[in-house]
mmCIF file of C-alpha atoms in Angstrom:
data_model
loop_
_atom_site.group_PDB
_atom_site.id
_atom_site.type_symbol
_atom_site.label_atom_id
_atom_site.label_comp_id
_atom_site.label_asym_id
_atom_site.label_seq_id
_atom_site.Cartn_x
_atom_site.Cartn_y
_atom_site.Cartn_z
ATOM 1 C CA GLN A 23 0.155 0.010 0.012
ATOM 2 C CA PRO A 24 1.432 3.127 -1.024
ATOM 3 C CA PRO A 25 1.664 6.139 1.542
ATOM 4 C CA SER A 26 -0.906 8.018 1.871
ATOM 5 C CA THR A 27 -0.956 11.649 2.849
ATOM 6 C CA PRO A 28 -4.141 13.006 4.675
ATOM 7 C CA PRO A 29 -6.391 15.093 2.727
ATOM 8 C CA HIS A 30 -6.304 18.469 4.683
ATOM 9 C CA ILE A 31 -2.303 18.568 3.888
ATOM 10 C CA LYS A 32 -1.789 20.399 0.775
ATOM 11 C CA PRO A 33 1.681 21.886 0.667
ATOM 12 C CA GLU A 34 1.574 25.303 -1.225
ATOM 13 C CA TRP A 35 2.570 25.421 -4.839
ATOM 14 C CA TYR A 36 6.067 26.719 -4.101
ATOM 15 C CA PHE A 37 6.732 23.833 -2.071
ATOM 16 C CA LEU A 38 5.829 21.264 -4.184
ATOM 17 C CA PHE A 39 9.235 20.690 -5.678
ATOM 18 C CA ALA A 40 10.320 19.627 -2.113
ATOM 19 C CA TYR A 41 7.257 17.508 -1.260
ATOM 20 C CA ALA A 42 8.085 15.846 -4.252
ATOM 21 C CA ILE A 43 11.348 14.893 -3.300
ATOM 22 C CA LEU A 44 10.013 14.328 0.428
ATOM 23 C CA ARG A 45 8.201 11.552 -1.027
ATOM 24 C CA SER A 46 10.615 9.908 -3.408
ATOM 25 C CA ILE A 47 12.371 8.326 -0.614
ATOM 26 C CA PRO A 48 10.885 5.709 0.959
ATOM 27 C CA ASN A 49 12.877 6.030 4.302
ATOM 28 C CA LYS A 50 10.960 8.534 6.338
ATOM 29 C CA LEU A 51 13.990 10.122 7.982
ATOM 30 C CA GLY A 52 15.703 10.321 4.744
ATOM 31 C CA GLY A 53 12.928 11.864 2.864
ATOM 32 C CA VAL A 54 12.816 14.549 5.843
ATOM 33 C CA LEU A 55 16.602 15.196 5.205
ATOM 34 C CA ALA A 56 16.277 15.287 1.502
ATOM 35 C CA LEU A 57 13.527 17.660 1.698
ATOM 36 C CA ALA A 58 15.603 19.951 4.006
ATOM 37 C CA ALA A 59 18.611 19.433 1.487
ATOM 38 C CA SER A 60 16.591 20.240 -1.636
ATOM 39 C CA VAL A 61 15.479 23.576 0.039
ATOM 40 C CA LEU A 62 19.038 24.384 1.707
ATOM 41 C CA ILE A 63 21.003 23.716 -1.263
ATOM 42 C CA LEU A 64 19.521 26.608 -2.820
ATOM 43 C CA PHE A 65 21.335 28.916 -0.684
ATOM 44 C CA LEU A 66 24.731 27.152 -0.918
ATOM 45 C CA THR A 67 24.482 27.239 -4.837
ATOM 46 C CA PRO A 68 26.302 30.801 -4.810
ATOM 47 C CA LEU A 69 29.070 29.072 -3.403
ATOM 48 C CA LEU A 70 29.140 26.569 -5.687
ATOM 49 C CA HIS A 71 29.951 28.589 -8.388
ATOM 50 C CA LYS A 72 33.700 28.279 -9.463
ATOM 51 C CA SER A 73 33.729 29.881 -13.022
ATOM 52 C CA LYS A 74 35.784 32.786 -13.595
ATOM 53 C CA GLN A 75 33.264 34.374 -15.612
ATOM 54 C CA ARG A 76 30.108 35.930 -13.813
ATOM 55 C CA THR A 77 27.858 35.749 -17.138
ATOM 56 C CA MET A 78 26.138 32.811 -18.710
ATOM 57 C CA THR A 79 26.334 34.373 -21.935
ATOM 58 C CA PHE A 80 29.210 32.942 -23.176
ATOM 59 C CA ARG A 81 28.949 29.596 -21.321
ATOM 60 C CA PRO A 82 26.299 27.302 -23.587
ATOM 61 C CA LEU A 83 27.130 24.327 -21.347
ATOM 62 C CA SER A 84 26.135 26.258 -18.196
ATOM 63 C CA GLN A 85 23.151 27.689 -19.992
ATOM 64 C CA PHE A 86 21.831 24.204 -20.936
ATOM 65 C CA LEU A 87 22.230 22.921 -17.413
ATOM 66 C CA PHE A 88 20.358 26.149 -16.173
ATOM 67 C CA TRP A 89 17.447 25.195 -18.342
ATOM 68 C CA THR A 90 17.830 21.636 -17.647
ATOM 69 C CA LEU A 91 17.364 22.553 -13.658
ATOM 70 C CA VAL A 92 14.437 24.564 -14.214
ATOM 71 C CA ALA A 93 12.682 22.164 -16.379
ATOM 72 C CA ASN A 94 13.525 19.700 -13.769
ATOM 73 C CA LEU A 95 12.073 21.921 -10.994
ATOM 74 C CA PHE A 96 8.706 22.258 -13.122
ATOM 75 C CA ILE A 97 8.973 18.490 -13.295
ATOM 76 C CA LEU A 98 8.895 18.110 -9.345
ATOM 77 C CA THR A 99 6.315 20.882 -8.925
ATOM 78 C CA TRP A 100 4.128 18.706 -11.172
ATOM 79 C CA ILE A 101 5.027 15.390 -9.551
ATOM 80 C CA GLY A 102 4.463 17.122 -6.002
ATOM 81 C CA SER A 103 0.721 17.856 -7.034
ATOM 82 C CA GLN A 104 -0.069 14.015 -8.378
ATOM 83 C CA PRO A 105 -1.087 11.155 -6.245
ATOM 84 C CA VAL A 106 1.363 8.658 -4.851
ATOM 85 C CA GLU A 107 0.979 6.083 -7.676
ATOM 86 C CA HIS A 108 3.601 3.718 -9.830
ATOM 87 C CA PRO A 109 4.458 6.217 -12.672
ATOM 88 C CA PHE A 110 4.520 9.273 -10.414
ATOM 89 C CA ILE A 111 7.175 7.533 -8.015
ATOM 90 C CA ILE A 112 9.482 6.645 -10.565
ATOM 91 C CA ILE A 113 9.490 9.971 -12.217
ATOM 92 C CA GLY A 114 10.008 11.654 -9.120
ATOM 93 C CA GLN A 115 13.083 9.487 -7.850
ATOM 94 C CA LEU A 116 14.607 10.307 -11.059
ATOM 95 C CA ALA A 117 13.738 14.056 -11.160
ATOM 96 C CA SER A 118 15.023 13.738 -7.305
ATOM 97 C CA PHE A 119 18.182 12.239 -8.653
ATOM 98 C CA THR A 120 18.626 14.692 -11.623
ATOM 99 C CA TYR A 121 17.738 17.751 -9.152
ATOM 100 C CA PHE A 122 21.110 16.818 -6.741
ATOM 101 C CA THR A 123 23.155 15.558 -9.367
ATOM 102 C CA THR A 124 22.943 18.992 -11.377
ATOM 103 C CA ILE A 125 23.300 21.141 -8.514
ATOM 104 C CA LEU A 126 25.926 19.043 -6.398
ATOM 105 C CA LEU A 127 27.965 17.761 -9.318
ATOM 106 C CA LEU A 128 27.474 19.359 -12.548
ATOM 107 C CA PHE A 129 27.399 22.775 -11.736
ATOM 108 C CA PRO A 130 30.709 22.763 -10.157
ATOM 109 C CA VAL A 131 32.283 20.665 -12.955
ATOM 110 C CA THR A 132 31.077 22.922 -15.289
ATOM 111 C CA GLY A 133 32.245 25.919 -14.036
ATOM 112 C CA ALA A 134 35.557 24.384 -13.466
ATOM 113 C CA LEU A 135 35.827 23.671 -17.323
ATOM 114 C CA GLU A 136 34.319 27.009 -18.483
#
């Protein structure tokens, strides 16, 4: 039986991406830690900026990663509003993995390369 959220608990639209990350991890403590990390990582993003250039105008790989992250946030927001059922669980897990991989791994590597 999939985990059920009481009907009176509806997160605001701007926290749906974090709610999708919370639901994508089966362990309760792991889900709460991932939810906290997903919000706190947004504050750490400026510290992960390793490029010498400040603008993304001349960095096409960084532009691609930025728009990939934006699309991923839209997918996570959409998944957070969906019920906990089979196709949405897998999509949420993949999108959560992509979210953390993009910010923690791909952004610093791309900044160092460019």
